[in-house]
Amino acid sequence: MLNKYARAFFTRVLTPFAALLLRLGVSPDAVTLIGTAGVMAGALVFFPRGEFFWGTIVITIFVFSDLVDGNMARQAGISSRWGAFLDSTLDRVADGAIFGGFALWYAGKGDDNVLCAVAIFCLASGQVVSYTKARGESIGLPVAVNGLVERAERLVISLVAAGFAGLHKFGVPGIQVLLPIALWIVAVGSLITLVQRVVTVRRESAEADAAEAAAGPGSGTAR
Ligand SMILES: CCCCCCCC/C=C\CCCCCCCC(=O)OC[C@H](COP(=O)(O)O[C@@H]1[C@H](O)[C@H](OP(=O)(O)O)[C@@H](O)[C@H](O)[C@H]1O)OC(=O)CCCCCCC/C=C\CCCCCCCC
Ligand SMILES: Nc1ccn([C@@H]2O[C@H](COP(=O)(O)O)[C@@H](O)[C@H]2O)c(=O)n1
Ligand SMILES: [Mg+2]
Ligand SMILES: [Mg+2]
């Protein structure tokens, strides 16, 4: 949903900045790499210590690089298969660091095994949700569903909650409960999204196999 509705807005806002980076000779790949490194640093330096406010600020500064890199590539007319691969692969790395950072907090000083498990579930289910689409498309299916909780939703829900939960350290009482609530929402939402995508791939594969069988032997595609 966010990918559909918010992307156009952020494209307009970020286009001048992307153009400036291009004029300065920065490449989209450099933005992809630096953005991922910044997200990882924010998540793995601050979150395991319970510094959710500062971790979220650092991550928010860098996570928008994921919208800038593609914008730069499109403006410069240099969108590439390599760039698409690098972008998607490093998205998985960044997501692993964010939810891994939450899990490390709950495994350590946060001292909550259930929330540690929920954070690990968010990490794993988010990766699998993305994989369903990538694998479905690689076997020639359209995978014409995005589902309830895509990557943008996973990030916005968990980071907004983490940012506000971090205000607990500045004396705001009770607010830390937002992070567990967000993790549960992302976990349940990711599970629903996974089911939506698997059901779609199952239907699309059955339709494609039936169409192939109707076309006769030798019409199959390699997978
Ligand atoms: C009192 C103050 C308290 C402190 C509060 C702090 C608040 C912090 C607030 C927000 C931070 C969250 C911002 C998160 C933005 C995330 C944007 C983003 O990177 O989205 C990426 C997304 C997907 O991009 P791709 O197409 O490159 O990725 C594809 C995707 O990953 C697929 O995965 P799947 O969905 O299938 O699981 C893969 O399949 C595919 O391989 C991959 O290519 O981009 C978008 O979706 C675009 C829309 C972005 C919408 C952003 C909304 C931001 C909303 C609020 C921002 C508020 C900013 C406030 C700043 C405050 C600073 C202090
Ligand atoms: N280093 C990069 C990063 C991205 N691309 C291209 O942009 C597409 C992703 O767009 P986003 O707005 O989601 O960043 C990606 O599929 C590539 O076509 C690139 O070429 N090089
Ligand atoms: Mg990107
Ligand atoms: Mg990306």
Coordinates of N, CA and C in Angstrom, one line a residue, residues 48-121:
P48 N 20.8 -3.0 20.0 CA 21.1 -4.0 21.1 C 21.4 -3.3 22.4
R49 N 21.6 -2.0 22.5 CA 21.8 -1.3 23.8 C 20.6 -0.6 24.3
G50 N 19.5 -0.8 23.5 CA 18.2 -0.2 23.9 C 18.1 1.3 23.6
E51 N 19.0 1.8 22.7 CA 19.0 3.2 22.3 C 18.1 3.3 21.1
F52 N 16.8 3.1 21.3 CA 15.9 3.0 20.1 C 15.7 4.4 19.4
F53 N 15.7 5.5 20.2 CA 15.5 6.8 19.6 C 16.7 7.1 18.6
W54 N 17.9 7.0 19.1 CA 19.0 7.4 18.2 C 19.2 6.4 17.1
G55 N 19.0 5.1 17.4 CA 19.1 4.1 16.3 C 18.1 4.4 15.2
T56 N 16.9 4.8 15.6 CA 15.9 5.1 14.6 C 16.2 6.4 13.8
I57 N 16.8 7.3 14.4 CA 17.2 8.6 13.7 C 18.2 8.2 12.7
V58 N 19.3 7.5 13.1 CA 20.3 7.1 12.1 C 19.8 6.3 11.0
I59 N 18.9 5.3 11.3 CA 18.4 4.4 10.3 C 17.5 5.3 9.3
T60 N 16.7 6.2 9.9 CA 15.8 7.0 9.0 C 16.6 7.8 8.0
I61 N 17.7 8.4 8.5 CA 18.6 9.2 7.6 C 19.1 8.3 6.4
F62 N 19.4 7.1 6.7 CA 20.0 6.2 5.7 C 19.0 5.4 4.9
V63 N 17.9 5.1 5.5 CA 17.0 4.1 4.8 C 16.4 4.8 3.5
F64 N 16.3 6.1 3.5 CA 15.7 6.7 2.3 C 16.7 6.6 1.1
S65 N 17.9 6.2 1.3 CA 18.8 5.9 0.2 C 18.2 4.9 -0.7
D66 N 17.3 4.0 -0.2 CA 16.7 3.0 -1.0 C 15.8 3.6 -2.0
L67 N 15.3 4.8 -1.8 CA 14.4 5.4 -2.7 C 15.3 6.3 -3.7
V68 N 16.4 6.8 -3.1 CA 17.3 7.7 -3.9 C 18.0 7.0 -5.0
D69 N 18.5 5.8 -4.7 CA 19.4 5.1 -5.6 C 18.7 4.8 -7.0
G70 N 17.4 4.2 -6.8 CA 16.7 3.9 -8.0 C 16.3 5.2 -8.8
N71 N 16.0 6.3 -8.0 CA 15.6 7.6 -8.6 C 16.8 8.1 -9.5
M72 N 18.0 8.0 -8.9 CA 19.2 8.4 -9.6 C 19.4 7.6 -10.9
A73 N 19.3 6.3 -10.7 CA 19.5 5.4 -11.9 C 18.5 5.7 -13.0
R74 N 17.3 6.0 -12.6 CA 16.2 6.3 -13.7 C 16.5 7.7 -14.3
Q75 N 16.9 8.7 -13.5 CA 17.1 10.0 -14.0 C 18.3 9.9 -15.0
A76 N 19.3 9.2 -14.6 CA 20.5 9.1 -15.5 C 20.4 8.1 -16.6
G77 N 19.3 7.4 -16.6 CA 19.1 6.4 -17.7 C 20.0 5.2 -17.6
I78 N 20.4 4.9 -16.4 CA 21.4 3.8 -16.2 C 20.9 2.7 -15.3
S79 N 19.5 2.5 -15.3 CA 19.0 1.4 -14.5 C 19.5 0.1 -15.1
S80 N 19.9 -0.8 -14.2 CA 20.6 -2.0 -14.7 C 20.1 -3.2 -14.0
R81 N 20.3 -4.4 -14.6 CA 20.0 -5.7 -13.9 C 20.8 -5.8 -12.6
W82 N 22.1 -5.4 -12.7 CA 23.0 -5.5 -11.6 C 22.5 -4.6 -10.5
G83 N 22.1 -3.3 -10.8 CA 21.6 -2.4 -9.8 C 20.3 -3.0 -9.1
A84 N 19.4 -3.6 -9.9 CA 18.2 -4.2 -9.3 C 18.6 -5.3 -8.4
F85 N 19.6 -6.1 -8.8 CA 20.0 -7.2 -7.9 C 20.7 -6.7 -6.6
L86 N 21.5 -5.7 -6.8 CA 22.2 -5.1 -5.6 C 21.2 -4.5 -4.7
D87 N 20.3 -3.7 -5.2 CA 19.3 -3.0 -4.4 C 18.5 -4.0 -3.6
S88 N 17.9 -5.1 -4.2 CA 17.1 -6.0 -3.5 C 17.9 -6.9 -2.5
T89 N 19.1 -7.2 -2.9 CA 19.9 -8.1 -2.0 C 20.3 -7.3 -0.8
L90 N 20.7 -6.0 -1.0 CA 21.1 -5.3 0.2 C 19.9 -4.8 1.1
D91 N 18.7 -4.8 0.5 CA 17.4 -4.6 1.3 C 17.3 -5.7 2.3
R92 N 17.7 -6.9 1.9 CA 17.5 -8.1 2.8 C 18.6 -8.0 4.0
V93 N 19.8 -7.5 3.6 CA 20.8 -7.3 4.6 C 20.4 -6.2 5.6
A94 N 19.8 -5.1 5.1 CA 19.4 -4.0 6.0 C 18.3 -4.5 6.9
D95 N 17.3 -5.2 6.4 CA 16.2 -5.7 7.2 C 16.7 -6.7 8.3
G96 N 17.7 -7.5 7.9 CA 18.2 -8.5 8.8 C 18.9 -7.7 10.0
A97 N 19.5 -6.6 9.7 CA 20.2 -5.9 10.8 C 19.1 -5.2 11.7
I98 N 18.1 -4.7 11.1 CA 17.1 -4.0 11.9 C 16.4 -5.0 12.9
F99 N 15.8 -6.0 12.4 CA 15.1 -7.0 13.2 C 16.1 -7.8 14.1
G100 N 17.3 -8.0 13.6 CA 18.4 -8.6 14.4 C 18.7 -7.8 15.6
G101 N 18.8 -6.4 15.3 CA 19.1 -5.5 16.4 C 18.0 -5.6 17.5
F102 N 16.7 -5.6 17.1 CA 15.7 -5.8 18.1 C 15.8 -7.1 18.9
A103 N 16.1 -8.2 18.2 CA 16.3 -9.5 18.8 C 17.4 -9.5 19.8
L104 N 18.5 -8.8 19.4 CA 19.7 -8.8 20.3 C 19.4 -8.0 21.6
W105 N 18.6 -7.0 21.5 CA 18.2 -6.3 22.7 C 17.4 -7.2 23.6
Y106 N 16.4 -7.9 23.1 CA 15.5 -8.7 23.9 C 16.3 -9.9 24.4
A107 N 17.3 -10.4 23.7 CA 18.1 -11.5 24.1 C 19.0 -11.1 25.3
G108 N 19.3 -9.8 25.3 CA 20.3 -9.3 26.3 C 19.6 -8.5 27.4
K109 N 19.9 -7.2 27.5 CA 19.3 -6.4 28.6 C 17.8 -6.2 28.5
G110 N 17.2 -6.4 27.4 CA 15.7 -6.3 27.3 C 15.1 -7.5 27.9
D111 N 15.8 -8.6 28.0 CA 15.5 -9.8 28.8 C 14.0 -10.2 28.6
D112 N 13.7 -10.6 27.4 CA 12.3 -11.1 27.1 C 12.4 -12.1 26.0
N113 N 12.4 -13.4 26.3 CA 12.5 -14.5 25.4 C 11.4 -14.5 24.3
V114 N 10.2 -14.1 24.7 CA 9.1 -14.2 23.8 C 9.3 -13.1 22.7
L115 N 9.6 -11.8 23.2 CA 9.8 -10.8 22.2 C 11.0 -11.0 21.3
C116 N 12.0 -11.7 21.9 CA 13.2 -12.0 21.1 C 12.8 -13.0 20.0
A117 N 11.9 -13.9 20.3 CA 11.4 -14.9 19.3 C 10.5 -14.1 18.3
V118 N 9.7 -13.2 18.7 CA 8.9 -12.4 17.8 C 9.7 -11.6 16.8
A119 N 10.8 -11.0 17.4 CA 11.7 -10.2 16.5 C 12.4 -11.1 15.5
I120 N 12.8 -12.3 15.9 CA 13.4 -13.3 15.0 C 12.4 -13.7 13.9
F121 N 11.1 -13.9 14.4 CA 10.1 -14.3 13.4 C 9.9 -13.2 12.4

